[in-house]
Amino acid sequence: LASAVQTTPLISKPEYLFIFVSVPLVIWGAVRYGLLGAVLINAVIVADIIVFAALGNKTFVGVGLNTGLRNLYGYVIAISVGTLFLAAGMERIAAITTRTLDGRQSEDVHRLRRTLSIIIGVIGFGVSGLASWYTYTQLVAADRSSTDQYRLAFEASLREELGGATDALIAVRTLFDVHGSISANTFDAMIAPWVNRRPGVAALEWAPHVERRARGLIEENAELRGVTNFAIRALVDGELQTSSEQDTYYPVFFVFPRSGNEKVIGFDMMSEPSRRRALETALQTGNVTLTEPLELVQANSAVVTSLAFLAVENRRDRTGPPLGVAIGVLRLTDMISRAARVARIPLNFEIHLADLKSESDKKLIYSNRLADYAIKHIREELEKPFNPNVSNFTFGYRDWTIVLHPSEPGFGTLLYWQPWAIFVFGSTVSILLLIYLRSLNRTEKYIVNLVETRTRELEDARASAENAMNRAQQADRAKSEFIAHMSHEFRSPMTSILGYAQLASDSLEKDANTETLRSYLSTIRGAGRHVLSLIGDILDISKIEAGKLVLEENPFDLHHICEEVVSMMLVPARAQESTLELDIDPKLPRHVTGDPVRLKQVLTNLVSNAIKFTKQGKVLILVQALDITEDAVSFRISVRDEGIGIAQNKLEAIFDAFTQADTTTTRRYGGTGLGLTICQRMVQAMGGRVQVESQEGKGSRFWFDLTLPRSSEIDVARQEGQTANPDDARSEKAEAADPGAWNLLLVEDIEINRILAQKLLEAQGHTITTAADGQIALDILAGADFDAVLMDLHMPVLDGIEATRRIRAFDDPVKATIPVLALTADISNDNLENFHETGFDAYCT
């Protein structure tokens, strides 16, 4: 409807637009509401027509009373009959549908609806096509009319531009008619305004008539008239050379502006064919003549240039030769562009000018499109009979061909959006009506399919809910088992810690021997380490699950890492009465780049598991080289044991969090069930994957493949040096102090931790001064000297970070550079960077 309203000004007979708009409404009313809808829509249309006619609207009046009434009656009758037919068809369909006993539509209903659909489609597409075609013809006529107007305006503007150049030539002719012989300065003064006021005129020149016998005289006396180094020259093979003997010469004697045109002075216009032809025509006719497009002698320019000649006769001897010729250098490109702007040619119009009769290769004068396309397009337009896009333009005895039209090639429906809008709107309405009728035919089938689909969806939803519930129950059971297990794992060592601490206390009261106390304390330390291990596993898996696992990229010795793991795990292996062996491929490079801490953690975990499940057997660590290049090395680390093995149906579950192969209450081997999960996630972060093969009762083999960049021994040494020997001035100071006699300031707000740290440090021979918060520490440090400060981070009044910043701001350089060590349990990479940026030298955890 919006498209139809927009095209109202384009349709000369508004009744066509009225029909175009009202027909879809009538069809919709009849189809949607039957006979009642058809009557209501017809009543509204007739009422609108009467109101429009009373107001003097020319929809159905204006061509005579009788004709208007005949059109009105014919339209109303056609609409009414068509509407009643549609309404009757819909009522018939409704009646048949109602009489259908089994709920399925009969063949009559299908046939009627198909027939109705065809009629509506034909009417809709037919009316849309007619309206679109009529609008198209009106637009084409209007476009051709406007194109003709633009062409006439352009030709008038171009003729005016060229007329300005003619006026400049007449000024040169008048100058020599009045003064005869003048100097170069006089020529410049008189001609400058004519050049400056006309952008299309690049220069004005004067070429006198010179006969053979006068050649030497004019060359000798040229300097007296302000022209230096004058000599008559000709264009030979593209180069200016001294002209040969001729009967007559027309050399350029004066030129304005002289700057940039010095080369043309002395050039004989008769020495070049195209210039000679135009010059001879000017001498014969006495009118302005143009050359074909040519290249100037004085400069190469991208602008198309032509010369205009006007003969200056000798008024003292009209029977003799002329005095010479006035020459104008015309920038045709600029003149044509200016003419297009003055004529207000739209930007979407193509403008092409060509001198097709030119004997040179330069036939194209101007085009606002690509040159190759322009010449081809001009020839194509000339081949079309009675083509309104082409016109001839004559000036200066040159015939130019002008092609001017909108950018699209020719007139067609692709050029206009309005016909397409009308057709699309009408077709859309027709399609919507057809879709509506089809939907009536398919409603019953749709309902049946909908019921079946909903039934299947409910069944699927119920199955999905049951699966989700089962998974949730499994997860809940796994977490319940994990919590129960963790409760056991935490309670056991904590019970040991508390119990043996009580035993140690009781032994002191009874004066027990030292060995008994040492045994109790050893048990307490072991239980504490076990609790720390549990906490470490939980923190690792939490960090992995949160996506905060960050790998470092440092050079390290791969062989050394493996040897360290073996050395560390020898004692647990002996306790199991098992042997631990390491076999490293001699071809495997030692030095690579990666995260040695995480790699060592993975290997330690795998070896620890192997030892734990192997009693009186062998555990073998095999390191093999897979692929070695100049930049990287691929290797495989395998851990094989002769332990209890894993059942095949439990192999896939061992890498799941909170899961072990043995989930019975006995839990003979302990553990959190997180070790292999942590290993798998870390290896995956490094670009590999832990794999396993096992046979129950015979042992297991775990392995993973990694590819790491190679490094050198120097890189590893440099990395170890940076770690062991920081070059920071404060670190050097701390390193130089005597570790057996340090005077330390301990800042800790929690009394238990403060007393524990104080006792441990005093036991090593250090002198300890304590402070409960950062402010107290600053006050103490201001009045005493210390070797180092141990600073807790989280304290009341003033925290450790702000206290350290204030220490670094002391005026005393000795106190400002005192080593400060952070006391923290959080040693992530981000926090380590923050420690150093804040001013801490190191950390203790």
PDB file of N, CA and C in Angstrom, residues 23-25 27-28 117 119-126 128 423-437:
ATOM      1  N   VAL A  23      -8.637  -3.411  -5.040  1.00  0.00           N
ATOM      2  CA  VAL A  23      -8.861  -4.819  -5.393  1.00  0.00           C
ATOM      3  C   VAL A  23      -8.322  -5.768  -4.317  1.00  0.00           C
ATOM      4  N   PRO A  24      -7.073  -5.603  -3.833  1.00  0.00           N
ATOM      5  CA  PRO A  24      -6.609  -6.508  -2.766  1.00  0.00           C
ATOM      6  C   PRO A  24      -7.485  -6.444  -1.517  1.00  0.00           C
ATOM      7  N   LEU A  25      -7.975  -5.238  -1.181  1.00  0.00           N
ATOM      8  CA  LEU A  25      -8.837  -5.121  -0.004  1.00  0.00           C
ATOM      9  C   LEU A  25     -10.137  -5.907  -0.189  1.00  0.00           C
ATOM     10  N   ILE A  27     -10.639  -8.542  -2.157  1.00  0.00           N
ATOM     11  CA  ILE A  27     -10.346  -9.983  -2.121  1.00  0.00           C
ATOM     12  C   ILE A  27     -10.141 -10.442  -0.682  1.00  0.00           C
ATOM     13  N   TRP A  28      -9.406  -9.650   0.083  1.00  0.00           N
ATOM     14  CA  TRP A  28      -9.158 -10.021   1.483  1.00  0.00           C
ATOM     15  C   TRP A  28     -10.468 -10.069   2.276  1.00  0.00           C
ATOM     16  N   SER A 117      -7.927 -20.101  -5.846  1.00  0.00           N
ATOM     17  CA  SER A 117      -6.523 -19.672  -5.750  1.00  0.00           C
ATOM     18  C   SER A 117      -6.002 -19.240  -7.113  1.00  0.00           C
ATOM     19  N   ILE A 119      -7.765 -18.115  -9.694  1.00  0.00           N
ATOM     20  CA  ILE A 119      -8.402 -16.853 -10.096  1.00  0.00           C
ATOM     21  C   ILE A 119      -7.763 -15.677  -9.362  1.00  0.00           C
ATOM     22  N   ILE A 120      -7.601 -15.825  -8.055  1.00  0.00           N
ATOM     23  CA  ILE A 120      -6.998 -14.734  -7.285  1.00  0.00           C
ATOM     24  C   ILE A 120      -5.568 -14.461  -7.753  1.00  0.00           C
ATOM     25  N   GLY A 121      -4.798 -15.513  -8.017  1.00  0.00           N
ATOM     26  CA  GLY A 121      -3.428 -15.315  -8.488  1.00  0.00           C
ATOM     27  C   GLY A 121      -3.391 -14.605  -9.823  1.00  0.00           C
ATOM     28  N   VAL A 122      -4.277 -15.019 -10.771  1.00  0.00           N
ATOM     29  CA  VAL A 122      -4.288 -14.377 -12.088  1.00  0.00           C
ATOM     30  C   VAL A 122      -4.666 -12.907 -11.967  1.00  0.00           C
ATOM     31  N   ILE A 123      -5.717 -12.627 -11.176  1.00  0.00           N
ATOM     32  CA  ILE A 123      -6.140 -11.238 -11.008  1.00  0.00           C
ATOM     33  C   ILE A 123      -5.039 -10.405 -10.349  1.00  0.00           C
ATOM     34  N   GLY A 124      -4.484 -10.939  -9.270  1.00  0.00           N
ATOM     35  CA  GLY A 124      -3.463 -10.187  -8.538  1.00  0.00           C
ATOM     36  C   GLY A 124      -2.231  -9.903  -9.375  1.00  0.00           C
ATOM     37  N   PHE A 125      -1.675 -10.946 -10.010  1.00  0.00           N
ATOM     38  CA  PHE A 125      -0.480 -10.730 -10.816  1.00  0.00           C
ATOM     39  C   PHE A 125      -0.779  -9.900 -12.057  1.00  0.00           C
ATOM     40  N   GLY A 126      -1.993 -10.071 -12.620  1.00  0.00           N
ATOM     41  CA  GLY A 126      -2.349  -9.282 -13.799  1.00  0.00           C
ATOM     42  C   GLY A 126      -2.451  -7.808 -13.493  1.00  0.00           C
ATOM     43  N   SER A 128      -1.104  -6.226 -10.970  1.00  0.00           N
ATOM     44  CA  SER A 128       0.229  -5.749 -10.601  1.00  0.00           C
ATOM     45  C   SER A 128       1.092  -5.517 -11.836  1.00  0.00           C
ATOM     46  N   PHE A 423       5.018  -3.742  -8.686  1.00  0.00           N
ATOM     47  CA  PHE A 423       4.860  -5.160  -9.004  1.00  0.00           C
ATOM     48  C   PHE A 423       5.100  -6.033  -7.768  1.00  0.00           C
ATOM     49  N   VAL A 424       6.131  -5.682  -6.996  1.00  0.00           N
ATOM     50  CA  VAL A 424       6.433  -6.466  -5.797  1.00  0.00           C
ATOM     51  C   VAL A 424       5.298  -6.361  -4.790  1.00  0.00           C
ATOM     52  N   PHE A 425       4.749  -5.143  -4.625  1.00  0.00           N
ATOM     53  CA  PHE A 425       3.646  -4.968  -3.687  1.00  0.00           C
ATOM     54  C   PHE A 425       2.425  -5.792  -4.120  1.00  0.00           C
ATOM     55  N   GLY A 426       2.039  -5.651  -5.384  1.00  0.00           N
ATOM     56  CA  GLY A 426       0.880  -6.405  -5.877  1.00  0.00           C
ATOM     57  C   GLY A 426       1.107  -7.898  -5.808  1.00  0.00           C
ATOM     58  N   SER A 427       2.319  -8.327  -6.201  1.00  0.00           N
ATOM     59  CA  SER A 427       2.604  -9.759  -6.164  1.00  0.00           C
ATOM     60  C   SER A 427       2.611 -10.274  -4.731  1.00  0.00           C
ATOM     61  N   THR A 428       3.130  -9.444  -3.807  1.00  0.00           N
ATOM     62  CA  THR A 428       3.159  -9.866  -2.410  1.00  0.00           C
ATOM     63  C   THR A 428       1.748 -10.067  -1.871  1.00  0.00           C
ATOM     64  N   VAL A 429       0.861  -9.106  -2.192  1.00  0.00           N
ATOM     65  CA  VAL A 429      -0.520  -9.252  -1.747  1.00  0.00           C
ATOM     66  C   VAL A 429      -1.143 -10.516  -2.322  1.00  0.00           C
ATOM     67  N   SER A 430      -0.913 -10.758  -3.614  1.00  0.00           N
ATOM     68  CA  SER A 430      -1.472 -11.954  -4.250  1.00  0.00           C
ATOM     69  C   SER A 430      -0.923 -13.220  -3.609  1.00  0.00           C
ATOM     70  N   ILE A 431       0.388 -13.223  -3.352  1.00  0.00           N
ATOM     71  CA  ILE A 431       1.010 -14.407  -2.748  1.00  0.00           C
ATOM     72  C   ILE A 431       0.463 -14.637  -1.349  1.00  0.00           C
ATOM     73  N   LEU A 432       0.270 -13.529  -0.602  1.00  0.00           N
ATOM     74  CA  LEU A 432      -0.263 -13.680   0.750  1.00  0.00           C
ATOM     75  C   LEU A 432      -1.677 -14.268   0.719  1.00  0.00           C
ATOM     76  N   LEU A 433      -2.484 -13.818  -0.249  1.00  0.00           N
ATOM     77  CA  LEU A 433      -3.833 -14.374  -0.365  1.00  0.00           C
ATOM     78  C   LEU A 433      -3.785 -15.854  -0.735  1.00  0.00           C
ATOM     79  N   LEU A 434      -2.879 -16.192  -1.654  1.00  0.00           N
ATOM     80  CA  LEU A 434      -2.749 -17.597  -2.039  1.00  0.00           C
ATOM     81  C   LEU A 434      -2.278 -18.447  -0.849  1.00  0.00           C
ATOM     82  N   ILE A 435      -1.328 -17.880  -0.102  1.00  0.00           N
ATOM     83  CA  ILE A 435      -0.848 -18.615   1.069  1.00  0.00           C
ATOM     84  C   ILE A 435      -1.975 -18.819   2.066  1.00  0.00           C
ATOM     85  N   TYR A 436      -2.803 -17.780   2.226  1.00  0.00           N
ATOM     86  CA  TYR A 436      -3.921 -17.888   3.165  1.00  0.00           C
ATOM     87  C   TYR A 436      -4.887 -18.992   2.743  1.00  0.00           C
ATOM     88  N   LEU A 437      -5.198 -19.043   1.439  1.00  0.00           N
ATOM     89  CA  LEU A 437      -6.106 -20.086   0.961  1.00  0.00           C
ATOM     90  C   LEU A 437      -5.498 -21.466   1.127  1.00  0.00           C
TER      91      LEU A 437
END
